[in-house]
Short mmCIF file of C-alpha atoms in Angstrom, two decimals:
data_model
loop_
_atom_site.label_atom_id
_atom_site.label_comp_id
_atom_site.label_asym_id
_atom_site.label_seq_id
_atom_site.Cartn_x
_atom_site.Cartn_y
_atom_site.Cartn_z
CA MET A 1 8.53 3.56 -9.94
CA ALA A 2 7.19 4.99 -13.19
CA LEU A 3 3.72 6.36 -12.51
CA ASP A 4 1.17 3.95 -13.96
CA HIS A 5 -1.74 4.85 -16.25
CA THR A 6 -4.40 4.42 -13.54
CA SER A 7 -2.57 6.78 -11.18
CA ARG A 8 -2.29 9.39 -13.91
CA GLN A 9 -6.00 9.07 -14.64
CA LEU A 10 -6.73 9.44 -10.93
CA ILE A 11 -4.74 12.67 -10.78
CA ALA A 12 -6.46 14.05 -13.88
CA LEU A 13 -9.91 13.29 -12.43
CA ALA A 14 -9.00 14.72 -9.03
CA LEU A 15 -7.72 17.96 -10.56
CA ALA A 16 -10.87 18.28 -12.68
CA GLU A 17 -12.98 17.72 -9.56
CA ASP A 18 -11.09 20.35 -7.58
CA ILE A 19 -10.47 23.07 -10.16
CA GLY A 20 -13.63 22.82 -12.23
CA PRO A 21 -13.82 25.61 -14.83
CA GLN A 22 -11.37 27.85 -12.91
CA ASP A 23 -9.52 28.32 -9.62
CA LEU A 24 -11.29 31.54 -8.62
CA THR A 25 -9.03 32.35 -5.69
CA SER A 26 -5.65 31.79 -7.34
CA ALA A 27 -6.83 33.96 -10.23
CA LEU A 28 -6.51 36.92 -7.83
CA LEU A 29 -2.71 36.65 -8.12
CA PRO A 30 -0.80 38.37 -10.96
CA GLU A 31 -0.07 35.97 -13.80
CA ASP A 32 3.65 36.78 -13.74
CA LEU A 33 4.11 36.31 -9.99
CA VAL A 34 6.66 33.58 -9.23
CA GLY A 35 6.38 31.74 -5.93
CA GLU A 36 8.45 29.35 -3.85
CA ALA A 37 7.30 26.89 -1.21
CA THR A 38 8.83 24.31 1.11
CA VAL A 39 7.40 20.85 1.75
CA ARG A 40 7.83 20.28 5.47
CA ALA A 41 7.19 17.25 7.67
CA LYS A 42 5.22 17.98 10.84
CA ASP A 43 5.42 14.40 12.16
CA THR A 44 8.03 11.67 12.28
CA LEU A 45 7.23 9.87 9.03
CA VAL A 46 8.48 7.73 6.16
CA LEU A 47 8.47 9.41 2.76
CA SER A 48 6.50 8.18 -0.24
CA GLY A 49 4.51 9.69 -3.09
CA PHE A 50 7.10 11.88 -4.79
CA GLU A 51 6.10 10.92 -8.33
CA ALA A 52 2.44 11.58 -7.56
CA VAL A 53 3.29 15.11 -6.40
CA GLU A 54 5.42 15.68 -9.48
CA ALA A 55 2.60 14.44 -11.71
CA VAL A 56 0.09 16.81 -10.07
CA PHE A 57 2.18 19.89 -10.76
CA ALA A 58 3.18 18.68 -14.23
CA ALA A 59 -0.52 18.45 -15.07
CA VAL A 60 -1.31 21.86 -13.56
CA ASP A 61 1.67 23.69 -15.06
CA PRO A 62 4.87 22.11 -16.45
CA ARG A 63 6.79 25.24 -15.44
CA VAL A 64 6.59 24.25 -11.76
CA GLU A 65 9.89 22.81 -10.52
CA VAL A 66 9.75 20.13 -7.82
CA ARG A 67 12.92 19.23 -5.95
CA TRP A 68 13.40 16.73 -3.13
CA ALA A 69 15.93 16.85 -0.30
CA ASN A 70 15.38 13.17 0.57
CA LYS A 71 14.49 9.93 -1.14
CA GLU A 72 11.38 7.82 -0.77
CA GLY A 73 11.76 5.39 2.10
CA ASP A 74 13.67 7.88 4.26
CA LEU A 75 12.54 8.33 7.85
CA VAL A 76 12.40 12.06 8.68
CA GLU A 77 11.74 13.99 11.87
CA PRO A 78 9.26 16.81 12.54
CA GLY A 79 10.36 20.08 10.95
CA ALA A 80 12.39 18.45 8.18
CA ALA A 81 12.29 20.30 4.85
CA VAL A 82 11.84 17.36 2.48
CA GLY A 83 11.23 19.23 -0.76
CA SER A 84 10.76 22.57 -2.48
CA LEU A 85 8.61 24.02 -5.26
CA ARG A 86 9.20 26.97 -7.56
CA GLY A 87 7.02 28.30 -10.34
CA PRO A 88 4.05 30.49 -11.19
CA ALA A 89 2.36 31.32 -7.90
CA ARG A 90 -1.10 30.65 -9.30
CA SER A 91 -0.09 27.14 -10.30
CA LEU A 92 1.56 26.36 -6.97
CA LEU A 93 -1.58 27.27 -5.09
CA THR A 94 -3.89 25.48 -7.53
CA GLY A 95 -2.04 22.17 -7.20
CA GLU A 96 -1.25 22.47 -3.50
CA ARG A 97 -4.27 20.66 -2.04
CA LEU A 98 -4.22 17.59 -4.27
CA ALA A 99 -0.44 17.26 -4.00
CA LEU A 100 -0.64 17.37 -0.20
CA ASN A 101 -3.61 15.01 -0.08
CA LEU A 102 -1.66 12.37 -1.99
CA LEU A 103 1.63 12.96 -0.20
CA GLN A 104 0.06 12.86 3.26
CA ARG A 105 -1.89 9.70 2.46
CA LEU A 106 1.07 7.85 0.96
CA CYS A 107 3.52 8.90 3.67
CA GLY A 108 0.93 7.67 6.18
CA VAL A 109 0.86 4.25 4.54
CA ALA A 110 4.67 4.11 4.37
CA THR A 111 4.92 5.08 8.04
CA MET A 112 2.44 2.38 9.09
CA ALA A 113 4.35 -0.17 6.99
CA HIS A 114 7.60 0.88 8.66
CA LYS A 115 6.10 0.30 12.12
CA ALA A 116 4.81 -3.11 11.04
CA ALA A 117 8.16 -4.14 9.58
CA GLN A 118 9.93 -3.06 12.77
CA ALA A 119 7.49 -5.12 14.84
CA VAL A 120 8.63 -8.38 13.17
CA ALA A 121 12.31 -7.48 12.84
CA GLY A 122 14.60 -10.38 13.72
CA THR A 123 12.12 -13.04 12.60
CA LYS A 124 11.63 -14.73 9.24
CA CYS A 125 8.09 -13.35 9.02
CA LYS A 126 7.29 -10.74 6.38
CA VAL A 127 4.40 -8.29 6.68
CA VAL A 128 2.42 -8.04 3.44
CA ASP A 129 -0.43 -5.82 2.31
CA THR A 130 -3.81 -6.80 0.83
CA ARG A 131 -6.22 -5.64 -1.88
CA LYS A 132 -7.96 -3.42 0.67
CA THR A 133 -6.67 -0.27 -0.99
CA THR A 134 -8.34 2.99 -1.92
CA PRO A 135 -9.90 2.56 -5.39
CA ALA A 136 -7.54 3.69 -8.17
CA MET A 137 -4.69 4.21 -5.66
CA ARG A 138 -3.48 0.62 -5.50
CA ALA A 139 -0.16 1.10 -7.30
CA LEU A 140 0.63 4.21 -5.26
CA GLN A 141 -0.30 2.59 -1.95
CA LYS A 142 1.53 -0.65 -2.66
CA ALA A 143 4.65 1.37 -3.53
CA ALA A 144 4.24 3.17 -0.21
CA VAL A 145 4.10 -0.19 1.58
CA ARG A 146 7.44 -1.10 0.00
CA HIS A 147 8.93 2.28 0.90
CA GLY A 148 8.03 1.54 4.52
CA GLY A 149 9.87 -1.78 4.46
CA ALA A 150 6.91 -4.17 4.24
CA TYR A 151 5.98 -6.32 1.22
CA ASN A 152 3.28 -6.64 -1.40
CA HIS A 153 0.77 -9.48 -1.68
CA ARG A 154 -0.79 -10.04 -5.12
CA PHE A 155 -1.56 -6.81 -6.97
CA GLY A 156 -4.99 -7.86 -8.20
CA LEU A 157 -7.17 -10.79 -9.16
CA PHE A 158 -5.02 -11.50 -12.21
CA ASP A 159 -1.62 -12.34 -10.70
CA GLY A 160 -2.34 -14.97 -8.08
CA VAL A 161 -4.90 -17.57 -7.03
CA LEU A 162 -6.35 -17.07 -3.54
CA ILE A 163 -9.15 -19.54 -2.81
CA LYS A 164 -11.37 -18.11 -0.07
CA ASP A 165 -14.34 -19.45 1.85
CA ASN A 166 -16.91 -18.45 -0.77
CA HIS A 167 -14.91 -20.10 -3.57
CA ILE A 168 -14.75 -23.29 -1.49
CA ALA A 169 -18.48 -23.15 -0.77
CA ALA A 170 -19.27 -22.67 -4.46
CA LEU A 171 -17.02 -25.53 -5.60
CA GLY A 172 -17.85 -27.93 -2.78
CA SER A 173 -14.45 -28.54 -1.19
CA ILE A 174 -10.88 -27.32 -0.87
CA THR A 175 -9.67 -30.31 -2.86
CA LYS A 176 -11.92 -29.51 -5.81
CA ALA A 177 -10.96 -25.86 -5.69
CA VAL A 178 -7.23 -26.59 -5.78
CA GLU A 179 -7.68 -29.13 -8.59
CA ARG A 180 -9.62 -26.57 -10.59
CA ALA A 181 -6.95 -23.91 -9.96
CA ARG A 182 -4.26 -26.24 -11.31
CA GLU A 183 -6.32 -26.73 -14.47
CA VAL A 184 -6.89 -23.03 -15.05
CA ALA A 185 -3.71 -21.26 -13.87
CA HIS A 186 -0.36 -21.63 -15.58
CA HIS A 187 2.53 -23.34 -13.82
CA LEU A 188 4.18 -20.12 -12.57
CA VAL A 189 1.13 -19.08 -10.53
CA ARG A 190 1.08 -20.08 -6.87
CA VAL A 191 -2.16 -21.38 -5.41
CA GLU A 192 -3.11 -20.12 -1.96
CA VAL A 193 -6.01 -21.46 0.12
CA GLU A 194 -7.72 -19.74 3.04
CA VAL A 195 -8.52 -22.07 5.95
CA GLU A 196 -10.32 -21.54 9.23
CA SER A 197 -9.43 -24.76 11.05
CA LEU A 198 -6.70 -27.37 11.36
CA ALA A 199 -8.90 -29.87 9.54
CA GLN A 200 -9.10 -27.52 6.57
CA LEU A 201 -5.33 -27.02 6.80
CA ASP A 202 -4.85 -30.78 6.45
CA GLU A 203 -7.10 -30.86 3.39
CA ALA A 204 -5.29 -27.91 1.79
CA LEU A 205 -1.91 -29.55 2.35
CA ALA A 206 -3.12 -32.88 0.95
CA ALA A 207 -4.48 -31.05 -2.10
CA GLY A 208 -1.07 -29.52 -2.77
CA ALA A 209 -1.65 -25.84 -1.96
CA ASP A 210 1.50 -23.74 -2.29
CA VAL A 211 0.45 -21.28 0.41
CA VAL A 212 -2.13 -21.63 3.17
CA LEU A 213 -3.76 -18.57 4.73
CA LEU A 214 -4.63 -19.09 8.38
CA ASP A 215 -7.73 -16.98 8.81
CA ASN A 216 -8.54 -15.51 12.23
CA MET A 217 -6.70 -18.21 14.17
CA ASP A 218 -5.52 -17.61 17.69
CA THR A 219 -1.81 -17.69 18.42
CA ALA A 220 -1.78 -21.21 19.86
CA THR A 221 -3.60 -22.64 16.83
CA MET A 222 -1.19 -20.86 14.47
CA ARG A 223 1.72 -22.45 16.30
CA THR A 224 0.13 -25.88 15.93
CA ALA A 225 -0.48 -25.19 12.23
CA VAL A 226 3.21 -24.38 11.73
CA GLN A 227 4.23 -27.61 13.41
CA ARG A 228 1.69 -29.65 11.45
CA THR A 229 2.67 -28.12 8.13
CA ALA A 230 6.36 -28.84 8.69
CA GLY A 231 7.49 -26.83 5.68
CA ARG A 232 5.16 -28.48 3.13
CA ALA A 233 3.65 -25.07 2.28
CA LEU A 234 4.17 -21.44 3.11
CA LEU A 235 1.89 -20.12 5.84
CA GLU A 236 0.26 -16.70 5.99
CA ALA A 237 -1.54 -15.39 9.06
CA SER A 238 -4.47 -13.05 8.47
CA GLY A 239 -7.40 -11.52 10.32
CA ASN A 240 -7.47 -9.40 13.46
CA VAL A 241 -3.89 -8.29 12.85
CA THR A 242 -2.73 -5.20 14.73
CA LEU A 243 0.68 -3.65 15.31
CA ALA A 244 0.52 -4.86 18.91
CA ARG A 245 -0.12 -8.49 17.86
CA LEU A 246 2.56 -8.68 15.18
CA PRO A 247 5.45 -9.84 17.41
CA GLU A 248 3.47 -12.75 18.88
CA ILE A 249 2.16 -13.78 15.43
CA ALA A 250 5.67 -13.69 13.96
CA ALA A 251 6.94 -15.80 16.87
CA THR A 252 4.65 -18.69 15.86
CA GLY A 253 6.86 -19.34 12.83
CA VAL A 254 4.49 -18.29 10.03
CA ASP A 255 6.13 -17.03 6.86
CA TYR A 256 3.85 -14.07 6.23
CA VAL A 257 1.25 -11.98 7.99
CA SER A 258 -1.14 -9.95 5.85
CA MET A 259 -2.38 -6.67 7.25
CA GLY A 260 -5.18 -4.79 5.54
CA ALA A 261 -4.72 -1.88 7.97
CA LEU A 262 -1.50 -0.94 6.16
CA THR A 263 -3.61 0.66 3.45
CA HIS A 264 -7.17 1.00 4.74
CA SER A 265 -6.48 2.37 8.22
CA ALA A 266 -3.12 4.15 8.12
CA PRO A 267 -3.58 7.74 9.35
CA SER A 268 -2.47 10.45 6.94
CA ALA A 269 0.86 12.03 7.84
CA ASP A 270 1.00 15.69 8.83
CA ILE A 271 2.83 17.56 6.07
CA ALA A 272 2.67 21.27 5.26
CA LEU A 273 3.47 23.40 2.24
CA ASP A 274 5.05 26.55 3.68
CA TRP A 275 5.16 29.59 1.41
CA GLY A 276 8.66 30.90 0.81
CA ALA A 277 12.03 29.22 0.29
#
């Protein structure tokens, strides 16, 4: 993907936060010293975040060369040399921490997404992310989800209607909320409704919802919801979703399962920047 404006702003702010007026320690090195470093995986992980790393070093010093031995989405084993850097030693060391922070975080998300996708393999169910992303990292994290083999839900509040419990409470009913959505949104926008019971599911289906989100339902109730819906709308399971539960949720026949943990709870991957080629 081409790095978006928000991600570039994030990198600029993070560098300003880290470097301040001057990197006092890297200034100890001679200005003309050229360094080389290897980006090495310390865990089994799925790769993501290459453009973020490139953008960090481009902002620090355009003379830094970044080369990758793999592509994003590749699964690599511990010890794999996935990339290399060459350039002014001062600049390599100045950009090292932010580059690793982003790479470790994004590879962690991609690795979690890979595990989730593997957990539903062989079913029609797709694992999707949510808006529970780190502020200003949404585009990067959603790309990482795709690199791991899972899918994206709506990007933000502007590209899909998702009517939740508080919207329903404010408008008075699911029916009124769906009617209002049809009046406001254009015809290419799908309308999704969150429900907490089978009675609410019936109302959402009667109102013409395109997608129904089954919120915090147990497995047996999800299965009943699939049977009751009978293809009249797409169904998304959500709430209390873990890697361990994914196979049983997928087996109910739902079309999607949304998993906030893909972005808000994925552990950062262990990646090192080893000095020398």
